[in-house]
Short mmCIF file of C-alpha atoms in Angstrom, two decimals:
data_model
loop_
_atom_site.label_atom_id
_atom_site.label_comp_id
_atom_site.label_asym_id
_atom_site.label_seq_id
_atom_site.Cartn_x
_atom_site.Cartn_y
_atom_site.Cartn_z
CA UNK A 302 12.75 11.77 -8.83
CA UNK A 303 9.12 11.50 -10.35
CA UNK A 304 8.07 14.61 -12.36
CA UNK A 305 5.75 17.29 -10.99
CA UNK A 306 3.13 16.09 -13.43
CA UNK A 307 3.17 12.54 -12.08
CA UNK A 308 2.95 13.94 -8.39
CA UNK A 309 -0.12 16.24 -9.38
CA UNK A 310 -1.67 13.05 -11.00
CA UNK A 311 -0.75 10.85 -7.95
CA UNK A 312 -2.67 13.39 -5.99
CA UNK A 313 -5.59 12.96 -7.64
CA UNK A 314 -6.21 9.70 -6.39
CA UNK A 315 -6.16 10.37 -2.70
CA UNK A 316 -7.33 13.16 -0.68
CA UNK A 317 -4.44 12.72 1.64
CA UNK A 318 -1.94 14.40 -0.88
CA UNK A 319 -1.62 18.06 -0.82
CA UNK A 320 0.28 19.26 -3.88
CA UNK A 321 1.05 23.16 -3.77
CA UNK A 322 3.04 25.32 -6.29
CA UNK A 323 5.62 27.48 -4.65
CA UNK A 324 5.51 31.13 -5.93
CA UNK A 325 7.70 34.17 -5.94
CA UNK A 326 5.57 37.19 -6.96
CA UNK A 327 3.72 35.84 -10.18
CA UNK A 328 6.02 33.28 -11.13
CA UNK A 329 5.79 29.56 -10.02
CA UNK A 330 9.35 28.56 -9.09
CA UNK A 331 8.87 25.41 -7.45
CA UNK A 332 6.78 22.53 -6.18
CA UNK A 333 6.09 20.82 -3.12
CA UNK A 334 3.57 17.91 -2.05
CA UNK A 335 2.87 16.51 1.57
CA UNK A 336 0.61 13.78 2.68
CA UNK A 337 -0.73 13.14 6.13
CA UNK A 338 -1.47 9.41 7.33
CA UNK A 339 -4.24 8.68 9.36
CA UNK A 340 -2.90 6.09 12.06
CA UNK A 341 -4.98 3.73 14.17
CA UNK A 342 -4.33 5.66 17.19
CA UNK A 343 -5.08 9.60 17.74
CA UNK A 344 -1.84 10.52 16.23
CA UNK A 345 -0.87 11.23 12.46
CA UNK A 346 2.05 11.46 10.59
CA UNK A 347 3.10 13.63 7.59
CA UNK A 348 5.46 13.02 4.97
CA UNK A 349 6.77 15.73 2.57
CA UNK A 350 7.15 13.74 -0.68
CA UNK A 351 8.29 16.50 -2.62
CA UNK A 352 9.95 19.74 -2.12
CA UNK A 353 11.75 21.41 -5.25
CA UNK A 354 12.65 24.85 -6.15
CA UNK A 355 14.09 25.52 -9.64
CA UNK A 356 17.86 26.12 -9.47
CA UNK A 357 17.63 29.73 -10.97
CA UNK A 358 15.61 30.56 -7.89
CA UNK A 359 17.57 28.87 -5.11
CA UNK A 360 19.81 31.01 -2.46
CA UNK A 361 17.35 33.90 -2.33
CA UNK A 362 15.59 32.74 0.64
CA UNK A 363 12.47 31.46 -1.30
CA UNK A 364 13.01 27.68 -0.04
CA UNK A 365 13.35 28.92 3.43
CA UNK A 366 10.17 30.90 3.24
CA UNK A 367 8.26 27.98 1.65
CA UNK A 368 9.42 25.59 4.28
CA UNK A 369 8.16 27.72 7.09
CA UNK A 370 4.87 28.13 5.41
CA UNK A 371 4.59 24.47 4.92
CA UNK A 372 5.70 23.46 8.50
CA UNK A 373 3.18 26.12 9.63
CA UNK A 374 0.36 24.51 7.36
CA UNK A 375 1.49 20.92 8.89
CA UNK A 376 1.61 22.21 12.32
CA UNK A 377 -2.19 23.32 12.22
CA UNK A 378 -3.02 19.48 12.14
CA UNK A 379 -2.89 19.04 15.76
CA UNK A 380 -2.95 15.32 15.55
CA UNK A 381 0.23 15.21 13.67
CA UNK A 382 3.22 14.57 15.86
CA UNK A 383 6.02 13.67 13.35
CA UNK A 384 7.02 14.92 9.97
CA UNK A 385 9.23 13.16 7.56
CA UNK A 386 10.99 13.95 4.42
CA UNK A 387 13.47 12.32 2.15
CA UNK A 388 16.38 13.69 0.07
CA UNK A 389 19.41 12.57 -1.80
CA UNK A 390 22.41 12.60 0.73
CA UNK A 391 24.58 14.52 -1.88
CA UNK A 392 22.12 17.49 -1.64
CA UNK A 393 24.08 19.53 0.79
CA UNK A 394 21.65 22.58 0.44
CA UNK A 395 18.56 20.36 0.96
CA UNK A 396 20.36 18.96 4.31
CA UNK A 397 21.23 22.44 5.35
CA UNK A 398 17.77 23.74 4.97
CA UNK A 399 16.10 20.78 6.64
CA UNK A 400 18.37 20.81 9.62
CA UNK A 401 17.48 24.38 10.17
CA UNK A 402 13.63 23.12 10.96
CA UNK A 403 14.79 20.46 13.16
CA UNK A 404 14.91 17.47 10.99
CA UNK A 405 17.34 14.68 11.96
CA UNK A 406 18.47 11.47 9.85
CA UNK A 407 17.10 8.48 10.94
CA UNK A 408 18.15 6.16 8.13
CA UNK A 409 17.93 5.72 4.57
CA UNK A 410 15.29 4.29 2.05
CA UNK A 411 15.63 1.37 -0.06
CA UNK A 412 16.51 3.61 -3.08
CA UNK A 413 19.40 5.21 -1.04
CA UNK A 414 17.59 8.49 -0.39
CA UNK A 415 18.06 9.80 3.37
CA UNK A 416 15.11 9.66 5.90
CA UNK A 417 15.10 12.66 8.17
CA UNK A 418 12.34 13.35 10.63
CA UNK A 419 11.25 16.03 13.11
CA UNK A 420 8.58 16.05 15.82
CA UNK A 421 6.13 18.80 15.76
#
């Protein structure tokens, strides 16, 4: 997985990337980054490229709260009809979280990560 510094640098080259810190109180406990793709049609897709939460802050409901906020933000874009996310198939916690938001596995990337999608 690329570092957060890499992801932030990557986002400086395109306004379609949206990096965000995940805060708990006054402490940064995670990082996420999503991207809208403009298609030739009226619809858009969104990819959640990063969704990371420090291990010390997992299993406290923070990831669920962050995903709720993120999905709400994505749904504000009325053209977006599909959201995809990638994760390691061994990451059971990620699969459980994403499944709660309706993500369904549709395949695998070349690097072996799972591809999951949800219509919005």
